[in-house]
JSON list of C-alpha atoms in Angstrom, two decimals:
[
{"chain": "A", "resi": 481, "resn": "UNK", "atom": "CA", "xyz": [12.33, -19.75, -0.02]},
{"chain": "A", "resi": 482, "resn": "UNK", "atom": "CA", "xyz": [10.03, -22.45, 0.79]},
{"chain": "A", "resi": 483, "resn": "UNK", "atom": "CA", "xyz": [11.27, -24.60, -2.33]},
{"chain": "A", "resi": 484, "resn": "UNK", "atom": "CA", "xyz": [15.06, -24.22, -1.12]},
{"chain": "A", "resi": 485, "resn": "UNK", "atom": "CA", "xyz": [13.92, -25.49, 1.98]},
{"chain": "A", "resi": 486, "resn": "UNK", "atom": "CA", "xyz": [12.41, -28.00, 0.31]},
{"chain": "A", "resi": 487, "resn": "UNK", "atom": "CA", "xyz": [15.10, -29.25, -1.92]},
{"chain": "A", "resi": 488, "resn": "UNK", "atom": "CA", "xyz": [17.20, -29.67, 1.14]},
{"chain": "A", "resi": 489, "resn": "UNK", "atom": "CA", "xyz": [15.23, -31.39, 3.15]},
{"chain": "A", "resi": 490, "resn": "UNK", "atom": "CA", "xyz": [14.62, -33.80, 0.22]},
{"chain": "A", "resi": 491, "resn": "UNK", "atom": "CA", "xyz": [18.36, -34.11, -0.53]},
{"chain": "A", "resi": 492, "resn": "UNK", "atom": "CA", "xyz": [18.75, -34.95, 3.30]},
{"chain": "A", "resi": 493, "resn": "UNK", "atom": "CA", "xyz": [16.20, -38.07, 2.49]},
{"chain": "A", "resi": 494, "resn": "UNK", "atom": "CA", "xyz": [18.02, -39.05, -0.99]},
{"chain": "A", "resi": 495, "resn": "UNK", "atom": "CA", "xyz": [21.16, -39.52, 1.17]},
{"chain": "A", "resi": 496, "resn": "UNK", "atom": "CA", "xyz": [19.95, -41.25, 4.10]},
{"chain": "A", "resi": 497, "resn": "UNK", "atom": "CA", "xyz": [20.89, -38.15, 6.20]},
{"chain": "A", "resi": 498, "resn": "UNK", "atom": "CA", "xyz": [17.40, -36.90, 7.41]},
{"chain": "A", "resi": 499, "resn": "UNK", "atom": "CA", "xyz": [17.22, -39.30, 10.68]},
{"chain": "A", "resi": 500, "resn": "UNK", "atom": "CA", "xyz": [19.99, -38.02, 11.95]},
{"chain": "A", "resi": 501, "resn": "UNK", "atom": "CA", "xyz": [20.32, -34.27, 11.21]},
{"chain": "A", "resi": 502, "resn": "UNK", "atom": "CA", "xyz": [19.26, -31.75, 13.01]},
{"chain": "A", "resi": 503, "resn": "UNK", "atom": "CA", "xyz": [17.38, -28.46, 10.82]},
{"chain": "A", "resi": 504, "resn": "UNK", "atom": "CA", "xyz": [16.40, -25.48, 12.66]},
{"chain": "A", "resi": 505, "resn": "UNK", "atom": "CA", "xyz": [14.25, -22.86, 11.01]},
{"chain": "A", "resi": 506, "resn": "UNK", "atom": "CA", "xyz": [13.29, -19.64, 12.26]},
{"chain": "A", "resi": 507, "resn": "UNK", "atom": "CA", "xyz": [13.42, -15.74, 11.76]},
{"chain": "A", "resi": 508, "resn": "UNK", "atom": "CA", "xyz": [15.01, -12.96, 13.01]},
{"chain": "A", "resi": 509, "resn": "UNK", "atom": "CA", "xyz": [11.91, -10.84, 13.71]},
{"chain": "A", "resi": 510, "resn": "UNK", "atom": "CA", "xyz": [8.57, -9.70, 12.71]},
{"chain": "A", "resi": 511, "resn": "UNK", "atom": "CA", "xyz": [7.53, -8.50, 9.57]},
{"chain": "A", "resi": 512, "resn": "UNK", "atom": "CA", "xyz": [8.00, -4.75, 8.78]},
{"chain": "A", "resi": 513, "resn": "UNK", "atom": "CA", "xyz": [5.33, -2.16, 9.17]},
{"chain": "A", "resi": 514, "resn": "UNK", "atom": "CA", "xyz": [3.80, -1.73, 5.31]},
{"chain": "A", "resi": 515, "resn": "UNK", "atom": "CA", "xyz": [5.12, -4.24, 3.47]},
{"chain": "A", "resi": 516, "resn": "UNK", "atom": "CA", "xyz": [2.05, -6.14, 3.80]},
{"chain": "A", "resi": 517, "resn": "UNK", "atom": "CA", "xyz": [2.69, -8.82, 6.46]},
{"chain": "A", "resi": 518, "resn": "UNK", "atom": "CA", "xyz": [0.99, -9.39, 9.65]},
{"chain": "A", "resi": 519, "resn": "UNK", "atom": "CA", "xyz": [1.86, -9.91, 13.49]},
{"chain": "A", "resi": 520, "resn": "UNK", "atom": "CA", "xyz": [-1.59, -9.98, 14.16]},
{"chain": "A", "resi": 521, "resn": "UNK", "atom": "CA", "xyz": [-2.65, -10.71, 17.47]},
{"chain": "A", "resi": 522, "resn": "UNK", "atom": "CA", "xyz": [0.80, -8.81, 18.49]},
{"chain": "A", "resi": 523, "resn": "UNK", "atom": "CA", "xyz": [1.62, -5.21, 18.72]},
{"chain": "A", "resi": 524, "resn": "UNK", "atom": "CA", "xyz": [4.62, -4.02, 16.78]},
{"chain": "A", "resi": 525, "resn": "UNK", "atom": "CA", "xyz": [6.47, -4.48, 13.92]},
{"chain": "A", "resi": 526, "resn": "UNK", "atom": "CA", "xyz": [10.63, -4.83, 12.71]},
{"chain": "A", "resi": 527, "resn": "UNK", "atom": "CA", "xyz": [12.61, -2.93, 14.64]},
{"chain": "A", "resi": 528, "resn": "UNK", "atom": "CA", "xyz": [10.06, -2.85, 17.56]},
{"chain": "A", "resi": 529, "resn": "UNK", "atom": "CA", "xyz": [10.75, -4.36, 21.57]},
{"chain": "A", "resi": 530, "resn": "UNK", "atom": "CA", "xyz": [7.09, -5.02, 21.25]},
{"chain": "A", "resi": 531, "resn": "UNK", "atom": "CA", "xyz": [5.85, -8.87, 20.80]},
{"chain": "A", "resi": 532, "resn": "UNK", "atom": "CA", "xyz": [4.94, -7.99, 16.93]},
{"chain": "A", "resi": 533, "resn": "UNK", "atom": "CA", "xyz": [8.62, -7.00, 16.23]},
{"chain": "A", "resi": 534, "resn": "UNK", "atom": "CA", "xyz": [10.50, -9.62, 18.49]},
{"chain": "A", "resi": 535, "resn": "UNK", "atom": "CA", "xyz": [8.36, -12.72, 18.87]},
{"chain": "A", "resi": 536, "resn": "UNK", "atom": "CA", "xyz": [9.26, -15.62, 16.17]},
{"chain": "A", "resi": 537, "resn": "UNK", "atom": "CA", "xyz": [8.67, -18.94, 15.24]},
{"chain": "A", "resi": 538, "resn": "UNK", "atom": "CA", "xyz": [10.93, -21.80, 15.57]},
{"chain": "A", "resi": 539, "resn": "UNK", "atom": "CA", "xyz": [10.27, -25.17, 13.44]},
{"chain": "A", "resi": 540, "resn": "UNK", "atom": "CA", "xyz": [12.03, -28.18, 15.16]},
{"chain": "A", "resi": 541, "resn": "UNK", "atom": "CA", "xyz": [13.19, -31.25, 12.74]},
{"chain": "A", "resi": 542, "resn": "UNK", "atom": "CA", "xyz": [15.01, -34.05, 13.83]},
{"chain": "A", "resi": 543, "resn": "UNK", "atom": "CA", "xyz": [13.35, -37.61, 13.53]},
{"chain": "A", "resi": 544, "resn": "UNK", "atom": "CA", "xyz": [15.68, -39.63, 15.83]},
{"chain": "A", "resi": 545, "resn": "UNK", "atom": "CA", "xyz": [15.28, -36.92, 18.55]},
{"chain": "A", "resi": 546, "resn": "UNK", "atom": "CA", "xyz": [12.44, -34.79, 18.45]},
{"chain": "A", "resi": 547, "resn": "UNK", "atom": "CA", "xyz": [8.90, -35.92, 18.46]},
{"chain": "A", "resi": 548, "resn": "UNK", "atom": "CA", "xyz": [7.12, -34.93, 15.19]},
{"chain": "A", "resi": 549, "resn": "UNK", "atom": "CA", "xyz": [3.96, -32.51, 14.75]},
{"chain": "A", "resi": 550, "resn": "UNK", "atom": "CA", "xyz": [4.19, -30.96, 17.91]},
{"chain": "A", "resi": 551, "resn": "UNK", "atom": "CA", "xyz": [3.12, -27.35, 18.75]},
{"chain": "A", "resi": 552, "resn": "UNK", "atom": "CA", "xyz": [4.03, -25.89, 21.25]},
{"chain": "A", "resi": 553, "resn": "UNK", "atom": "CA", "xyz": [2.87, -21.90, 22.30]},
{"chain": "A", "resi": 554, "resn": "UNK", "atom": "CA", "xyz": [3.74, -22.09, 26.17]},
{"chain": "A", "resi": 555, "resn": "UNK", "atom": "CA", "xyz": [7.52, -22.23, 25.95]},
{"chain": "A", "resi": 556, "resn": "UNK", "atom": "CA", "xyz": [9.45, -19.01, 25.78]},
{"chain": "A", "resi": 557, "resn": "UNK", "atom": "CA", "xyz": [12.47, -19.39, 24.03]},
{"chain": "A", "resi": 558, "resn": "UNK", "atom": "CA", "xyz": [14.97, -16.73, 22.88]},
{"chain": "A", "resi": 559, "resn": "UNK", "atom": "CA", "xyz": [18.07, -16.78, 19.97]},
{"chain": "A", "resi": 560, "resn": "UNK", "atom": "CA", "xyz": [20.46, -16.94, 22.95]},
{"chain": "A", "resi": 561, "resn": "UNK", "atom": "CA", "xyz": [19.31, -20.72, 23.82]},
{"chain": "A", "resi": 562, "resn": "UNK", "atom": "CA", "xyz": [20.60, -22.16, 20.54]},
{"chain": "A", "resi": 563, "resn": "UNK", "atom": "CA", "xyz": [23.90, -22.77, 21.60]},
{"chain": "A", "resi": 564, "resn": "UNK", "atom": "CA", "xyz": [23.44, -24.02, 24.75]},
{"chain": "A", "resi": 565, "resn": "UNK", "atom": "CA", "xyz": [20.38, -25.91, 22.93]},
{"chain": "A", "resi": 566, "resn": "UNK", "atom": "CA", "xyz": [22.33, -27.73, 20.12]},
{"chain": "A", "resi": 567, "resn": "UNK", "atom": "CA", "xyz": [24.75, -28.41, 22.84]},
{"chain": "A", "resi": 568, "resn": "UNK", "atom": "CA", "xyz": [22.56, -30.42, 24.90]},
{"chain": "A", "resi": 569, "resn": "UNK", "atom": "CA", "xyz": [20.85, -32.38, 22.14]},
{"chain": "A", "resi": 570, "resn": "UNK", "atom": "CA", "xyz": [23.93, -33.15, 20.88]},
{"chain": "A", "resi": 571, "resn": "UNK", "atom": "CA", "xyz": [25.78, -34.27, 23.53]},
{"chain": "A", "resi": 572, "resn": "UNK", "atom": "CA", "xyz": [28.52, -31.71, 22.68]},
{"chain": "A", "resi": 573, "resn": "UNK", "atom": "CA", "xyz": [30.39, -29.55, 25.95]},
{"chain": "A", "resi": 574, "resn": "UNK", "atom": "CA", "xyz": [30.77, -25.91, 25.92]},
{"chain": "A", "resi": 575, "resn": "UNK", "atom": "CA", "xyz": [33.81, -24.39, 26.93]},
{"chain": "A", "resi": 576, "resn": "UNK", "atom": "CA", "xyz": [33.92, -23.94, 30.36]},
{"chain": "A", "resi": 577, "resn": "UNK", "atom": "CA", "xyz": [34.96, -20.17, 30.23]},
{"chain": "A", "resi": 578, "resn": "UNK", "atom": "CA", "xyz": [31.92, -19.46, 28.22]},
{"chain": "A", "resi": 579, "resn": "UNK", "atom": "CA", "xyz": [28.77, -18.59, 30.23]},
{"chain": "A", "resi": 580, "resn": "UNK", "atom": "CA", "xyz": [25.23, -18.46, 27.84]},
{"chain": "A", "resi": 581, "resn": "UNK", "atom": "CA", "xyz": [23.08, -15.93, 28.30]},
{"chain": "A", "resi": 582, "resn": "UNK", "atom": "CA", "xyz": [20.86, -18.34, 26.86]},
{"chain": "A", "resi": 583, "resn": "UNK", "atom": "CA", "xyz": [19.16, -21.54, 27.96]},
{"chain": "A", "resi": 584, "resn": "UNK", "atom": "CA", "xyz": [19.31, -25.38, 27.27]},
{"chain": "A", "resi": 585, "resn": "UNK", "atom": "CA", "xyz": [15.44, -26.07, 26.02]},
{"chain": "A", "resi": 586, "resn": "UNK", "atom": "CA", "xyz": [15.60, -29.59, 25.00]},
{"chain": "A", "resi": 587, "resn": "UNK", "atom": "CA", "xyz": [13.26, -30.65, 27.06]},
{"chain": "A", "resi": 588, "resn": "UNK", "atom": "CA", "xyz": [10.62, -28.09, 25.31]},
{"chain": "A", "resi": 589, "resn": "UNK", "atom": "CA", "xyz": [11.65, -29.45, 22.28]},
{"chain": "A", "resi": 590, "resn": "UNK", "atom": "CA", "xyz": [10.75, -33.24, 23.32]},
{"chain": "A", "resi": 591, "resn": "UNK", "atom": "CA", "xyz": [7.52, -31.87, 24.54]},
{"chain": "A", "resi": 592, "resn": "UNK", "atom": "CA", "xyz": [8.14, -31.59, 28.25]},
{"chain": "A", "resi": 593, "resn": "UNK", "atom": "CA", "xyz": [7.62, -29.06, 30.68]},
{"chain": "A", "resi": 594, "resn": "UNK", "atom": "CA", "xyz": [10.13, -26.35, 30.24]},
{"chain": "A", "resi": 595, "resn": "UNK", "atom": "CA", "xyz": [10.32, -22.97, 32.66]},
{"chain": "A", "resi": 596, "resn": "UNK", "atom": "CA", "xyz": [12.72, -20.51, 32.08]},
{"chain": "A", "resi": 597, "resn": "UNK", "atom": "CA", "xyz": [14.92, -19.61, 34.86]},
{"chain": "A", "resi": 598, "resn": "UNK", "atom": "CA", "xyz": [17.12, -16.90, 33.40]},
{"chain": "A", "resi": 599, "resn": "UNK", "atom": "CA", "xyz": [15.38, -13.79, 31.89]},
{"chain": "A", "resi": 600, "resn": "UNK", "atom": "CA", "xyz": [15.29, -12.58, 28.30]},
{"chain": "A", "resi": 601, "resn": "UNK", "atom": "CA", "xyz": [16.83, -9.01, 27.46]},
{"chain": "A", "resi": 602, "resn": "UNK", "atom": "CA", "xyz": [16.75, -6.97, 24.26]},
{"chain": "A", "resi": 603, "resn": "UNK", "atom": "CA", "xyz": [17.92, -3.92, 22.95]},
{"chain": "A", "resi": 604, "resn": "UNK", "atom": "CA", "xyz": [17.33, -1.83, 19.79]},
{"chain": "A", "resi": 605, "resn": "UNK", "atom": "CA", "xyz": [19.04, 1.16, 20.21]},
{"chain": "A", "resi": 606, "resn": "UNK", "atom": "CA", "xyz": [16.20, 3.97, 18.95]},
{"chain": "A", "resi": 607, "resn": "UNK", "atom": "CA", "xyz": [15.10, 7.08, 21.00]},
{"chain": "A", "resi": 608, "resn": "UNK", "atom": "CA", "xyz": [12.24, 5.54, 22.77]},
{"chain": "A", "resi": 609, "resn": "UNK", "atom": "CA", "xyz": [11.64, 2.14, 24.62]},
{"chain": "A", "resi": 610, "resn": "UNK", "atom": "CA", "xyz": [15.04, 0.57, 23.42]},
{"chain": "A", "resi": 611, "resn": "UNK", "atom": "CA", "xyz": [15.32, -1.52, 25.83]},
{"chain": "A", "resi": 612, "resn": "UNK", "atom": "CA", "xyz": [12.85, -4.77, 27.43]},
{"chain": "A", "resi": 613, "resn": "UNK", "atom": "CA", "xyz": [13.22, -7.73, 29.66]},
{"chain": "A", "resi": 614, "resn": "UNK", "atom": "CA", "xyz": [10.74, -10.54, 29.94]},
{"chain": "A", "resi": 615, "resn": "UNK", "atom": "CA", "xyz": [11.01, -12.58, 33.71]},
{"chain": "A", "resi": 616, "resn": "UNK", "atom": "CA", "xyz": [8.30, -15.03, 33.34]},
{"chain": "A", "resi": 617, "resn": "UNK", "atom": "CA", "xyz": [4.87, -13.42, 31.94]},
{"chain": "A", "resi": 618, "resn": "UNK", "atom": "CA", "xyz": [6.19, -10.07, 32.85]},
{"chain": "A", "resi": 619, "resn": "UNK", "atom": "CA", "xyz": [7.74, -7.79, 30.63]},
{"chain": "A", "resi": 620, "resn": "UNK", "atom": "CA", "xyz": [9.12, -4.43, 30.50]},
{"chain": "A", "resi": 621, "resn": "UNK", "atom": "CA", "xyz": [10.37, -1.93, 27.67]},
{"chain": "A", "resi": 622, "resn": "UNK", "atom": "CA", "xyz": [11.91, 1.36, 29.01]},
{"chain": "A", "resi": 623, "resn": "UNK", "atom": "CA", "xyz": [13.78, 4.33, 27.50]},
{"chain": "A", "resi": 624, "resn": "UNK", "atom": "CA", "xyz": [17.77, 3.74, 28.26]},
{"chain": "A", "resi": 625, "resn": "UNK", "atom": "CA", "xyz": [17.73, 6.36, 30.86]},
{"chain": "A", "resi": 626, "resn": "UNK", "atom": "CA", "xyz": [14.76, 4.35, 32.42]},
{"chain": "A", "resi": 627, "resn": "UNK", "atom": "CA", "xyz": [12.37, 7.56, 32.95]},
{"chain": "A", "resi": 628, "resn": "UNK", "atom": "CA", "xyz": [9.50, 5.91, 30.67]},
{"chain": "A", "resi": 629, "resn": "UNK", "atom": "CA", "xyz": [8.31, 2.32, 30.96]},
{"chain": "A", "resi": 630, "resn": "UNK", "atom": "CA", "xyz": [5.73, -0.09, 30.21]},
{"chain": "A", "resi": 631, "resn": "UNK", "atom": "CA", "xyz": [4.85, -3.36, 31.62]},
{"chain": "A", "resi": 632, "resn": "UNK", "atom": "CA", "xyz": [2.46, -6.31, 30.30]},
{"chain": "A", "resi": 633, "resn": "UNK", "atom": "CA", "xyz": [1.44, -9.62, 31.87]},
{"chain": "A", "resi": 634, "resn": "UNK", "atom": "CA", "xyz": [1.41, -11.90, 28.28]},
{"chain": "A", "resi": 635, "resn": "UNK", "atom": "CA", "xyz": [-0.13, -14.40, 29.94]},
{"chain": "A", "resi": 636, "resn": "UNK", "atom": "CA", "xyz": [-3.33, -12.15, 30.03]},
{"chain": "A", "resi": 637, "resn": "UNK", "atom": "CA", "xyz": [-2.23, -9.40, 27.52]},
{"chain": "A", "resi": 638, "resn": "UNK", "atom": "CA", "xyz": [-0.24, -11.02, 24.60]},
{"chain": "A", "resi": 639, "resn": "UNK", "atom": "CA", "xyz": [-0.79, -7.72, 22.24]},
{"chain": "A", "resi": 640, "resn": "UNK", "atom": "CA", "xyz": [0.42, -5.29, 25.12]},
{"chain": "A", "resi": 641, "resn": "UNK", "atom": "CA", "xyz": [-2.47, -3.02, 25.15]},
{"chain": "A", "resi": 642, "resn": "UNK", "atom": "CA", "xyz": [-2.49, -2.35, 29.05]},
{"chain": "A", "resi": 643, "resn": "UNK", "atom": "CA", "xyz": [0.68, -0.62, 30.62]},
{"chain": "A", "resi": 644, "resn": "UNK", "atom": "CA", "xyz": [0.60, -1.57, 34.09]},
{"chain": "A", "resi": 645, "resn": "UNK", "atom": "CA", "xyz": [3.02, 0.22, 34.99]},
{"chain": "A", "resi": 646, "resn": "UNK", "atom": "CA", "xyz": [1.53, 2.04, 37.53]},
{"chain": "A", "resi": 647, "resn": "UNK", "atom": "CA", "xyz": [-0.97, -0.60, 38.91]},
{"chain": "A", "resi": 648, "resn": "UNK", "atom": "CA", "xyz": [2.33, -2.39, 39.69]},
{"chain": "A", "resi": 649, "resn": "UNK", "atom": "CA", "xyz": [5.04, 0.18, 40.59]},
{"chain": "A", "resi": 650, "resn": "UNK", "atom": "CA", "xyz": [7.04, -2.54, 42.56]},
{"chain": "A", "resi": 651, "resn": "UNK", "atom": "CA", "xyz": [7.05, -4.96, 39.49]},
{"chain": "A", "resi": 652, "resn": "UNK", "atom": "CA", "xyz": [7.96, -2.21, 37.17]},
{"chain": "A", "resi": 653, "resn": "UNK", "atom": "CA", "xyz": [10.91, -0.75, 39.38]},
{"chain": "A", "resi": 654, "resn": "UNK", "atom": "CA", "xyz": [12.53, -4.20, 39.92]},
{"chain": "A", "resi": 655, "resn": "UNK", "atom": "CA", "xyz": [12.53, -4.79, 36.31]},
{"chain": "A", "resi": 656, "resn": "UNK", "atom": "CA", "xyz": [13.71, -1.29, 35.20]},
{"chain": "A", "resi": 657, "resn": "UNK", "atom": "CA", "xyz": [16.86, -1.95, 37.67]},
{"chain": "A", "resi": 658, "resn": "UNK", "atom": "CA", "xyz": [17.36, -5.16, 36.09]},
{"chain": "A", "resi": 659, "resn": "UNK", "atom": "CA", "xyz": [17.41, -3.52, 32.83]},
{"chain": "A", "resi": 660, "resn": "UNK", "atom": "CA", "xyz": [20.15, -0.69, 33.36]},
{"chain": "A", "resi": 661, "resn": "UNK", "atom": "CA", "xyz": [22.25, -3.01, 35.28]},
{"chain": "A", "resi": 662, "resn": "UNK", "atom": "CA", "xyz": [22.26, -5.40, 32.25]},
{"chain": "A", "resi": 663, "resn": "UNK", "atom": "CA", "xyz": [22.55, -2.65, 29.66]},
{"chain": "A", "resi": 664, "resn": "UNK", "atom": "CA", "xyz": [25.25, -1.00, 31.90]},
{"chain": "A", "resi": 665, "resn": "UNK", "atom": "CA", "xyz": [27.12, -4.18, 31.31]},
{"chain": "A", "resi": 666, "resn": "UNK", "atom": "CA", "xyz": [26.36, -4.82, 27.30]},
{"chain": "A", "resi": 667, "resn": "UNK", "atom": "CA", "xyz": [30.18, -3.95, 25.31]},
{"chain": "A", "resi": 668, "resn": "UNK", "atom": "CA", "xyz": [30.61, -0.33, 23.97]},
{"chain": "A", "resi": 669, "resn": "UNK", "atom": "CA", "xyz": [29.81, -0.28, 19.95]},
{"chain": "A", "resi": 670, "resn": "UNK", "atom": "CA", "xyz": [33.21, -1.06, 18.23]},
{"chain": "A", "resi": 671, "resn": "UNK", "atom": "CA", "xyz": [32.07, 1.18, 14.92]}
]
């Protein structure tokens, strides 16, 4: 893969296109328990809520737009903000019936302060925690009937090892509700 990637980025140079194009790279999860990847310091794996199975990287390029050789770990960004991402670097309007559930993070990726203000869902449909939401460093994964849950602060506890749950009942309720309203509102499967 990396010498695909590499072909077209050099075919971008040979035809002057490279300034001007924007080339997103990223993945669509973690790597899968046993087939000999890590997501070392994170807990999980594929098919996991937990940071191991959702958490991926995102490599920026765009030389007339976005600053080079920047690293940035502090921003949270999520699949959803692509549109509304590519949009605003772009210049290009959304339709006005369409509402993101995503976020417009070009100023993360120009290397200035960026704080979400909407929060981050998921869902995996298994027959435990199926279901998470992230609202700043909190996050929760619960059962879709909402009787099990466990919450993390990532800001202290990136590899959710401590459920605090019930050192923050309040927190953990809040969130839950948040998280069966939402899922109450996610489209029946059309299969």
């Amino acid at each position: 893969m990396d010498e695909q990637i590499g072909r077209v980025l050099d075919a971008l140079e040979a035809f002057g296109l490279a300034k001007n194009t924007l080339v997103l790279f990223s993945s669509d999860n973690g790597a899968s328990q046993g087939g000999g990847g890590s997501n070392s310091p994170f807990r999980g794996w594929k098919h996991s809520l937990y940071e191991g199975g959702i958490r991926e990287p995102l490599i920026v390029r765009w030389p007339s737009r976005v600053p080079a050789g920047r690293v940035d770990e502090q921003s949270v960004l999520n699949v959803c903000d692509l549109i509304p991402t590519i949009c605003g670097l772009t210049g290009a309007t959304m339709p006005a019936a369409y509402q993101p559930d995503g976020e417009d993070i070009t100023r993360a990726l120009r290397g200035e302060r960026f704080e979400r203000v909407k929060p981050q869902f998921w869902h995996y449909p298994t027959t435990g925690l199926s279901l998470a939401i992230r609202v700043g460093n909190w996050k929760l994964l619960t059962t879709s009937d909402g009787r099990r849950q466990e919450l993390y602060d990532l800001a202290e506890d990136a590899g959710e090892t401590t459920n605090l749950a019930g050192d923050r009942p309040e927190i953990a309720k809040s969130l839950t509700e948040r998280l069966l309203t939402w899922q109450d509102e996610l489209p029946l499967p059309t299969n």
